[in-house]
Coordinates of C-alpha atoms (C1' of nucleotides) in Angstrom, one line a residue:
Chain E
M1 CA 0.0 0.0 0.0
N2 CA 1.1 3.6 -0.3
A3 CA 2.8 4.3 2.9
L4 CA 4.1 7.8 2.1
P5 CA 1.1 9.9 3.3
I6 CA 1.1 8.1 6.6
L7 CA 4.8 8.3 7.1
A8 CA 4.7 12.0 6.3
Q9 CA 2.5 12.5 9.3
S10 CA 4.4 10.3 11.7
V11 CA 6.6 11.7 14.5
L12 CA 9.6 10.3 12.8
F13 CA 9.2 11.9 9.4
N14 CA 6.9 14.9 9.8
T15 CA 9.8 17.3 9.4
V16 CA 11.0 15.7 6.1
S17 CA 9.8 17.3 2.9
P18 CA 7.4 15.1 0.9
D19 CA 9.8 15.2 -2.0
D20 CA 12.7 13.8 -0.1
L21 CA 10.7 11.2 1.7
P22 CA 10.7 8.4 -0.9
H23 CA 14.5 8.6 -1.2
L24 CA 14.9 8.6 2.5
I25 CA 12.6 5.7 3.1
S26 CA 14.4 3.6 0.5
C27 CA 17.6 4.1 2.5
L28 CA 16.0 2.4 5.5
K29 CA 15.5 -1.1 4.1
P30 CA 11.7 -0.8 4.2
K31 CA 9.7 -4.1 4.5
E32 CA 5.9 -4.2 4.5
A33 CA 3.9 -6.9 6.2
T34 CA 0.2 -7.6 6.6
Y35 CA -1.2 -9.5 9.6
P36 CA -4.6 -10.9 10.4
K37 CA -6.5 -10.0 13.6
D38 CA -5.1 -11.2 16.9
Y39 CA -1.8 -12.0 15.4
T40 CA 1.3 -11.8 17.5
I41 CA 3.9 -9.8 15.6
I42 CA 6.5 -9.7 18.3
E43 CA 6.8 -12.1 21.3
E44 CA 8.2 -11.2 24.7
G45 CA 11.9 -12.1 24.6
D46 CA 12.3 -11.4 20.9
V47 CA 15.3 -9.5 19.7
L48 CA 15.1 -7.3 16.6
D49 CA 16.8 -4.4 14.9
E50 CA 13.8 -2.9 13.1
L51 CA 11.1 -0.6 14.3
G52 CA 7.5 -0.8 13.0
V53 CA 5.1 1.8 11.7
V54 CA 1.4 1.0 11.7
L55 CA 0.1 1.8 8.2
S56 CA -3.4 0.5 8.9
G57 CA -5.2 -1.2 11.7
S58 CA -4.2 -1.1 15.3
I59 CA -2.0 -3.0 17.8
H60 CA -1.7 -3.6 21.5
L61 CA 1.5 -3.8 23.5
V62 CA 0.8 -6.4 26.2
R63 CA 2.6 -8.5 28.8
H64 CA 1.6 -11.8 30.2
D65 CA 2.7 -13.3 33.5
F66 CA 2.7 -17.0 34.5
W67 CA -0.8 -16.8 36.0
G68 CA -2.3 -15.5 32.8
N69 CA -2.6 -11.9 34.1
R70 CA -2.5 -9.6 31.2
T71 CA -1.1 -6.1 31.3
L72 CA -2.0 -3.7 28.5
V73 CA 0.9 -1.4 28.1
A74 CA -0.3 0.7 25.3
Q75 CA -2.6 0.8 22.3
L76 CA -1.3 2.1 19.0
G77 CA -3.0 3.2 15.8
V78 CA -2.2 4.3 12.3
G79 CA 1.1 6.3 12.1
D80 CA 2.3 5.1 15.5
I81 CA 5.6 3.5 15.9
F82 CA 6.6 0.5 18.0
A83 CA 9.6 -1.7 18.8
E84 CA 11.9 1.3 18.7
T85 CA 13.1 0.6 22.2
V86 CA 13.9 -3.0 21.7
A87 CA 15.5 -2.2 18.3
C88 CA 17.7 0.6 19.7
T89 CA 18.9 -1.3 22.8
A90 CA 19.3 -4.7 21.2
E91 CA 17.8 -6.3 24.3
K92 CA 15.0 -8.8 24.6
S93 CA 11.6 -7.3 24.2
L94 CA 9.6 -6.9 27.4
V95 CA 6.3 -6.8 25.7
S96 CA 4.4 -8.7 23.0
V97 CA 2.9 -6.8 20.1
V98 CA -0.5 -8.1 19.0
T99 CA -2.9 -6.9 16.3
C100 CA -6.4 -5.8 17.3
E101 CA -7.6 -6.2 13.7
K102 CA -6.2 -6.7 10.3
T103 CA -3.1 -4.6 10.3
V104 CA -0.4 -3.5 7.9
V105 CA 3.1 -2.7 9.2
L106 CA 6.1 -1.1 7.7
F107 CA 9.5 -2.1 9.2
L108 CA 12.5 0.1 9.0
S109 CA 16.1 -0.5 10.0
V110 CA 17.0 1.3 13.1
Q111 CA 20.7 0.9 12.3
R112 CA 20.1 2.8 9.1
I113 CA 18.2 5.5 10.9
I114 CA 20.7 6.3 13.7
T115 CA 23.8 5.9 11.7
T116 CA 24.4 9.0 9.6
C117 CA 25.0 8.0 6.0
R118 CA 27.1 9.8 3.5
S119 CA 26.4 13.3 2.4
E120 CA 23.7 12.2 -0.1
C121 CA 21.2 12.2 2.7
V122 CA 21.1 15.8 3.7
F123 CA 17.9 15.2 5.6
H124 CA 19.2 12.3 7.5
H125 CA 20.1 14.2 10.6
A126 CA 16.6 15.5 10.7
I127 CA 15.1 12.1 11.4
I128 CA 17.7 11.4 13.9
E129 CA 16.5 14.4 15.8
N130 CA 13.0 13.1 15.4
M131 CA 14.1 9.7 16.7
V132 CA 15.3 11.4 19.9
R133 CA 11.9 13.2 20.2
L134 CA 10.0 10.0 19.6
L135 CA 11.9 8.1 22.3
A136 CA 11.4 11.0 24.7
Q137 CA 7.7 11.0 24.0
K138 CA 7.4 7.2 24.5
N139 CA 9.2 7.8 27.8
L140 CA 6.6 10.4 28.8
G141 CA 3.8 8.0 27.8
L142 CA 5.2 5.4 30.1
M143 CA 5.5 7.9 32.9
K144 CA 1.9 9.0 32.4
K145 CA 0.7 5.4 32.6
M146 CA 2.8 5.0 35.7
N147 CA 0.9 7.9 37.2
H148 CA -2.2 6.0 37.0
I149 CA -1.2 2.6 38.1
T150 CA 0.9 3.8 41.1
K151 CA -2.3 5.1 42.6
R152 CA -3.2 3.2 45.7
N153 CA -6.7 2.1 44.9
T154 CA -9.1 1.5 42.0
R155 CA -11.1 4.6 42.3
E156 CA -8.0 6.8 42.2
K157 CA -6.7 4.9 39.3
L158 CA -9.9 5.5 37.4
L159 CA -10.1 9.1 38.3
S160 CA -6.5 9.6 37.3
F161 CA -7.1 7.9 33.9
L162 CA -10.5 9.6 33.3
S163 CA -9.1 13.0 34.2
E164 CA -6.3 12.5 31.7
Q165 CA -8.7 11.6 29.0
A166 CA -10.9 14.6 29.7
W167 CA -7.8 16.8 29.7
K168 CA -6.6 15.3 26.4
T169 CA -9.9 15.8 24.6
G170 CA -10.4 19.2 26.3
S171 CA -13.9 18.2 27.4
K172 CA -15.7 16.7 30.4
A173 CA -17.4 14.2 28.1
F174 CA -15.3 11.9 26.0
T175 CA -15.0 8.4 24.6
I176 CA -12.3 6.1 25.8
P177 CA -10.5 3.7 23.4
F178 CA -10.9 0.7 25.7
D179 CA -13.6 -1.8 26.6
R180 CA -13.9 -2.7 30.3
Q181 CA -11.5 -5.6 30.2
Q182 CA -8.9 -3.6 28.4
L183 CA -9.3 -0.7 30.8
A184 CA -8.9 -3.1 33.7
D185 CA -5.8 -4.6 32.1
Y186 CA -4.4 -1.1 31.5
L187 CA -5.0 0.0 35.1
C188 CA -3.9 -3.4 36.5
V189 CA -7.1 -4.1 38.4
D190 CA -9.7 -6.8 38.3
R191 CA -12.4 -6.2 35.8
S192 CA -15.4 -6.9 38.0
A193 CA -14.0 -5.0 40.9
M194 CA -13.5 -2.0 38.5
S195 CA -16.9 -2.4 37.1
S196 CA -18.5 -2.2 40.6
E197 CA -16.3 0.7 41.5
L198 CA -17.5 2.5 38.4
G199 CA -21.0 1.7 39.5
K200 CA -20.4 3.3 42.9
M201 CA -18.9 6.4 41.4
K202 CA -21.9 6.8 39.2
S203 CA -24.4 6.4 42.1
E204 CA -22.4 9.0 44.0
G205 CA -22.8 11.4 41.1
L206 CA -19.1 11.6 40.4
I207 CA -19.3 10.4 36.9
E208 CA -21.8 9.4 34.2
F209 CA -21.2 6.8 31.5
T210 CA -22.8 4.7 28.9
K211 CA -20.6 2.2 27.1
N212 CA -17.3 3.8 26.4
T213 CA -18.5 7.4 26.7
F214 CA -17.8 9.0 30.1
E215 CA -18.6 12.3 31.6
L216 CA -17.0 13.8 34.7
K217 CA -19.7 15.5 36.8
Q218 CA -17.5 17.5 39.2
S219 CA -14.2 19.2 39.2
M220 CA -11.6 16.7 40.3
L221 CA -7.9 16.8 40.5
Chain J
M1 CA 35.4 19.8 39.7
N2 CA 36.9 17.8 36.9
A3 CA 34.0 16.4 35.1
L4 CA 35.8 14.8 32.2
P5 CA 36.6 11.4 33.7
I6 CA 33.0 10.9 34.7
L7 CA 31.6 12.2 31.4
A8 CA 34.0 9.9 29.5
Q9 CA 32.3 6.9 31.3
S10 CA 28.7 8.1 30.8
V11 CA 26.3 6.6 28.3
L12 CA 26.3 9.8 26.4
F13 CA 30.0 10.2 25.8
N14 CA 31.6 6.9 26.2
T15 CA 32.2 6.6 22.4
V16 CA 33.9 10.0 22.2
S17 CA 37.7 10.0 22.4
P18 CA 39.1 11.6 25.5
D19 CA 41.0 14.1 23.4
D20 CA 37.9 15.4 21.7
L21 CA 35.7 15.4 24.8
P22 CA 36.7 18.9 26.2
H23 CA 36.0 20.6 22.9
L24 CA 32.7 18.8 22.5
I25 CA 31.5 19.6 26.1
S26 CA 32.4 23.2 25.6
C27 CA 29.9 23.2 22.7
L28 CA 27.1 22.2 25.0
K29 CA 26.9 25.2 27.3
P30 CA 28.1 23.3 30.3
K31 CA 27.0 24.6 33.7
E32 CA 28.0 23.1 37.0
A33 CA 26.0 23.3 40.2
T34 CA 26.4 21.9 43.7
Y35 CA 23.5 21.1 45.9
P36 CA 23.1 20.2 49.6
K37 CA 21.4 17.0 50.8
D38 CA 17.6 16.8 50.3
Y39 CA 17.6 19.7 47.9
T40 CA 14.9 19.7 45.2
I41 CA 16.7 20.4 41.9
I42 CA 13.7 20.0 39.7
E43 CA 10.1 20.3 40.8
E44 CA 7.1 18.6 39.2
G45 CA 5.8 20.8 36.5
D46 CA 9.1 22.5 35.8
V47 CA 10.0 23.1 32.1
L48 CA 13.6 23.0 31.1
D49 CA 15.9 22.5 28.1
E50 CA 19.0 21.0 29.8
L51 CA 19.8 17.6 30.9
G52 CA 21.8 16.9 34.0
V53 CA 24.7 14.6 34.6
V54 CA 25.5 13.5 38.2
L55 CA 29.2 14.2 38.8
S56 CA 29.1 13.2 42.5
G57 CA 26.5 12.2 45.0
S58 CA 23.1 10.7 44.1
I59 CA 19.6 11.7 43.4
H60 CA 16.0 10.4 43.5
L61 CA 13.3 10.9 40.9
V62 CA 10.1 11.1 42.9
R63 CA 6.4 11.9 42.5
H64 CA 4.0 13.1 45.2
D65 CA 0.3 13.0 45.1
F66 CA -2.2 15.1 47.0
W67 CA -2.4 12.7 49.9
G68 CA 1.3 12.7 50.4
N69 CA 1.9 9.3 48.9
R70 CA 5.4 9.3 47.5
T71 CA 6.5 7.2 44.5
L72 CA 10.1 6.6 43.9
V73 CA 10.6 6.4 40.2
A74 CA 14.3 5.8 40.1
Q75 CA 17.6 6.3 42.0
L76 CA 20.6 7.7 40.1
G77 CA 24.3 7.9 40.9
V78 CA 27.5 9.2 39.5
G79 CA 27.6 9.3 35.7
D80 CA 23.8 8.9 35.4
I81 CA 21.8 11.3 33.4
F82 CA 18.4 12.9 34.2
A83 CA 15.9 15.3 32.9
E84 CA 16.7 14.2 29.3
T85 CA 13.0 13.4 28.7
V86 CA 11.6 16.7 29.9
A87 CA 14.3 18.6 28.1
C88 CA 13.7 16.7 24.8
T89 CA 9.9 17.1 24.8
A90 CA 9.7 20.6 26.3
E91 CA 6.8 19.4 28.4
K92 CA 6.3 19.8 32.1
S93 CA 8.3 17.5 34.3
L94 CA 6.2 14.6 35.8
V95 CA 8.8 14.0 38.5
S96 CA 10.8 15.9 41.0
V97 CA 14.5 15.5 41.3
V98 CA 15.8 15.4 44.8
T99 CA 19.4 15.0 46.1
C100 CA 20.0 12.1 48.6
E101 CA 23.3 13.7 49.7
K102 CA 25.5 16.6 48.7
T103 CA 25.6 16.4 45.0
V104 CA 27.3 18.0 42.0
V105 CA 25.5 18.2 38.7
L106 CA 26.6 19.3 35.2
F107 CA 23.9 20.7 33.0
L108 CA 24.2 20.5 29.2
S109 CA 22.0 22.0 26.5
V110 CA 19.8 19.4 24.8
Q111 CA 19.2 21.7 21.9
R112 CA 23.0 21.8 21.3
I113 CA 23.2 18.0 21.6
I114 CA 20.5 17.1 19.1
T115 CA 21.1 19.9 16.6
T116 CA 24.0 19.0 14.5
C117 CA 26.5 21.8 14.4
R118 CA 28.8 22.8 11.6
S119 CA 31.5 20.4 10.3
E120 CA 33.9 21.4 13.1
C121 CA 32.2 18.8 15.3
V122 CA 33.0 15.6 13.5
F123 CA 32.2 13.6 16.6
H124 CA 28.9 15.4 17.1
H125 CA 26.7 12.8 15.4
A126 CA 28.2 10.1 17.6
I127 CA 26.7 11.6 20.7
I128 CA 23.3 12.0 18.9
E129 CA 23.4 8.3 18.4
N130 CA 24.3 7.9 22.1
M131 CA 21.4 10.1 23.0
V132 CA 19.1 7.7 21.1
R133 CA 20.5 4.8 23.0
L134 CA 20.2 6.7 26.3
L135 CA 16.6 7.4 25.8
A136 CA 15.9 3.8 24.7
Q137 CA 17.6 2.6 27.9
K138 CA 15.6 4.9 30.1
N139 CA 12.5 3.5 28.4
L140 CA 13.6 0.0 29.2
G141 CA 14.2 1.0 32.8
L142 CA 10.6 2.3 33.0
M143 CA 9.3 -0.9 31.5
K144 CA 11.3 -3.0 34.0
K145 CA 9.9 -1.0 36.9
M146 CA 6.5 -1.4 35.4
N147 CA 7.0 -5.2 35.4
H148 CA 7.3 -5.0 39.2
I149 CA 4.5 -2.7 40.1
T150 CA 2.0 -4.2 37.8
K151 CA 2.2 -7.4 39.8
R152 CA -1.1 -8.1 41.6
N153 CA 0.2 -8.4 45.2
T154 CA 3.1 -7.4 47.4
R155 CA 4.8 -10.7 47.5
E156 CA 4.9 -10.9 43.7
K157 CA 6.2 -7.4 43.5
L158 CA 9.0 -8.3 46.0
L159 CA 9.9 -11.5 44.2
S160 CA 10.0 -9.7 40.9
F161 CA 12.2 -7.0 42.2
L162 CA 14.5 -9.3 44.2
S163 CA 14.8 -11.7 41.2
E164 CA 15.9 -8.8 39.0
Q165 CA 18.5 -7.7 41.6
A166 CA 19.8 -11.2 41.8
W167 CA 19.9 -11.4 38.0
K168 CA 21.7 -8.1 37.8
T169 CA 24.4 -9.0 40.3
G170 CA 24.6 -12.6 39.0
S171 CA 24.3 -14.0 42.5
K172 CA 21.6 -15.2 44.8
A173 CA 23.0 -13.0 47.5
F174 CA 23.0 -9.2 46.9
T175 CA 22.6 -5.8 48.5
I176 CA 19.8 -3.6 47.4
P177 CA 20.2 0.2 47.1
F178 CA 17.1 1.0 49.1
D179 CA 16.0 1.1 52.7
R180 CA 12.6 -0.3 53.6
Q181 CA 10.7 2.9 53.1
Q182 CA 12.4 3.6 49.7
L183 CA 11.7 0.0 48.6
A184 CA 8.0 0.4 49.5
D185 CA 7.9 3.7 47.6
Y186 CA 9.5 2.1 44.6
L187 CA 7.1 -0.9 44.6
C188 CA 4.1 1.3 45.5
V189 CA 3.1 -0.6 48.6
D190 CA 2.7 0.2 52.3
R191 CA 6.0 0.0 54.2
S192 CA 4.7 -2.0 57.2
A193 CA 2.6 -4.3 55.0
M194 CA 5.7 -4.9 52.9
S195 CA 7.8 -5.5 56.0
S196 CA 5.5 -8.1 57.4
E197 CA 5.3 -9.8 53.9
L198 CA 9.1 -10.0 54.0
G199 CA 8.8 -11.5 57.4
K200 CA 6.5 -14.2 56.1
M201 CA 8.7 -14.9 53.2
K202 CA 11.6 -15.4 55.5
S203 CA 9.7 -17.7 57.8
E204 CA 8.6 -19.8 54.8
G205 CA 12.2 -20.2 53.8
L206 CA 11.9 -18.3 50.5
I207 CA 14.4 -15.7 51.3
E208 CA 16.9 -14.6 53.9
F209 CA 17.9 -11.1 54.7
T210 CA 19.6 -8.8 57.2
K211 CA 19.4 -5.1 56.6
N212 CA 19.7 -4.4 52.9
T213 CA 21.4 -7.7 52.1
F214 CA 19.1 -10.4 50.7
E215 CA 19.5 -14.0 49.6
L216 CA 17.1 -16.0 47.5
K217 CA 16.8 -19.5 48.9
Q218 CA 15.0 -21.3 46.1
S219 CA 14.8 -21.1 42.3
M220 CA 12.1 -18.7 41.5
L221 CA 11.0 -17.1 38.3
Chain V
dT1 C1' 27.7 6.8 77.2
dA2 C1' 23.2 8.7 77.2
dA3 C1' 19.6 10.8 74.8
dG4 C1' 17.4 11.6 70.8
dT5 C1' 16.4 10.2 66.2
dT6 C1' 15.6 7.2 62.6
dA7 C1' 14.7 2.6 60.7
dT8 C1' 12.6 -1.7 61.1
dG9 C1' 9.5 -5.2 62.7
dT10 C1' 4.9 -6.6 64.7
dT11 C1' 0.1 -6.8 65.6
dG12 C1' -4.9 -5.9 65.2
dT13 C1' -8.5 -3.4 62.8
dT14 C1' -10.7 -1.5 58.8
dT15 C1' -10.9 -1.0 54.0
dT16 C1' -10.2 -2.6 49.6
dT17 C1' -9.5 -6.0 46.2
dA18 C1' -9.5 -10.4 43.9
dC19 C1' -12.2 -14.1 42.7
dA20 C1' -16.0 -16.7 41.5
dA21 C1' -20.4 -17.3 39.9
dC22 C1' -24.1 -15.5 37.8
dA23 C1' -27.6 -12.2 35.6
dA24 C1' -28.5 -8.9 32.2
dA25 C1' -27.6 -6.6 28.2
dA26 C1' -25.6 -6.0 23.7
dG27 C1' -24.1 -7.6 19.2
dG28 C1' -23.4 -10.8 15.3
dG29 C1' -24.6 -13.9 11.9
dT30 C1' -27.8 -17.0 9.8
Chain M
dA1 C1' -36.4 -13.5 14.9
dC2 C1' -33.5 -16.7 16.9
dC3 C1' -29.4 -18.6 18.8
dC4 C1' -24.9 -17.9 20.1
dT5 C1' -21.2 -15.2 21.8
dT6 C1' -19.3 -11.4 24.0
dT7 C1' -19.5 -7.7 27.1
dT8 C1' -21.0 -5.5 31.2
dG9 C1' -22.9 -5.3 35.7
dT10 C1' -24.0 -7.4 40.4
dT11 C1' -23.3 -9.8 44.5
dG12 C1' -21.1 -12.4 48.3
dT13 C1' -17.0 -14.3 50.2
dA14 C1' -12.2 -14.9 51.0
dA15 C1' -7.8 -12.8 50.7
dA16 C1' -4.9 -9.0 50.9
dA17 C1' -3.5 -4.3 51.7
dA18 C1' -3.7 0.0 54.1
dC19 C1' -3.6 2.1 58.2
dA20 C1' -2.5 3.0 62.9
dA21 C1' -0.2 2.3 66.9
dC22 C1' 3.4 0.6 69.1
dA23 C1' 8.0 -2.2 70.3
dT24 C1' 12.5 -2.8 69.3
dA25 C1' 16.7 -2.1 67.1
dA26 C1' 20.2 0.7 64.9
dC27 C1' 22.4 4.9 64.3
dT28 C1' 23.9 9.9 65.6
dT29 C1' 25.9 13.1 68.0
dA30 C1' 26.3 16.0 71.9

DNA sequence: TAAGTTATGTTGTTTTTACAACAAAAGGGT
DNA sequence: ACCCTTTTGTTGTAAAAACAACATAACTTA
């Protein structure tokens, strides 16, 4: 498929002029792959030297422990980049990458990205800068998630998460990208316990919700 | 103080030849500062454009919520780098940086690091590559911490943490860099609850410990 | 060394969570 | 419309954690 419009929007290439982009991409050993729904692209423990760009569909970064508890680390969509950490560090992946639907991915060589090539690629140093920003943003994302899950109880985790969503959309009413089980996995709590906590919060007038659409009823920190 | 030997060992500069280092550093607007014990170098919400290198002493990255719960995100020592994320993203800091003892820090301009300068700095692109690796490693560190705190109960968190320490030192007996309160803050649990859980684990023969020295008694995942 | 301070361990109570089992609701496809 | 599957909500119980209060040990420093 035509990856260029999507790549042009991604954090990694949004400063590169559309004219230069095809040449630049061709430098990075691009490989496209299409996966069905619920396909595991990367397994925990895998080692690789390419990062992935989601061209269509969506993916989850998840971890599983020995008792089957699942932790949802992040959900990524079109234009988002994954596996950059494991590719940069050459260490084993701590997460699995699983498709949520039929998904097309473009893989690019990290070695080629961070190693400046000869003068032909005048724009090359631009994407290295972007690579730095990308990693810093990922970092920030992890810290934000940490802000939620380090809360001491379920209600605080929920309020922390919902507040962030409201903040992100700039409105007290918003739709979250998770179903209940996914939200529970994301916040590291039991689904049913979370569900009943949501019920309590609704009956106390703190929040309102139907399906994935929530509304915060009071100012909360 | 003479920062060069320490910088030469740091992730950011360890590939730069010692001869080139002074020139390179001077490009990066270096500023040295000395802080007393328990001094807050960076407050949550601060915005800055410099990263810091610990030249002597040690620091904690911490977060506080409104109920006074403290979360210890990481502990850094000589040669370690902090504030690179907030400096790269130009967003508000999510953590505070507090000294554990008298500490000397060297600040360097992130703008100068990631923007390639004129040809004079032939080694410049080398540290950009290092910057990428540094951020990726930080990322990995956050994921590892996440592996611990996403565990469902205190014992699993402890085992996860202790296993990692054992793995890191390559021995079943090791000394951890935290006291009990700090460990509790790191694992996001109550100190006394953690203390009693440690007691149970000892009485069950799982572990042995005195002060900060632990020993794992059985094979555990 | 004595007194004060900090760190750690212990215990009991209250609150919260996980877990299990089930009911109700919502979709999906034929 | 019907059956089947998935999602969500509800409830009760058992387990775990937070909390508070205190005992003891270790460490400082005057």
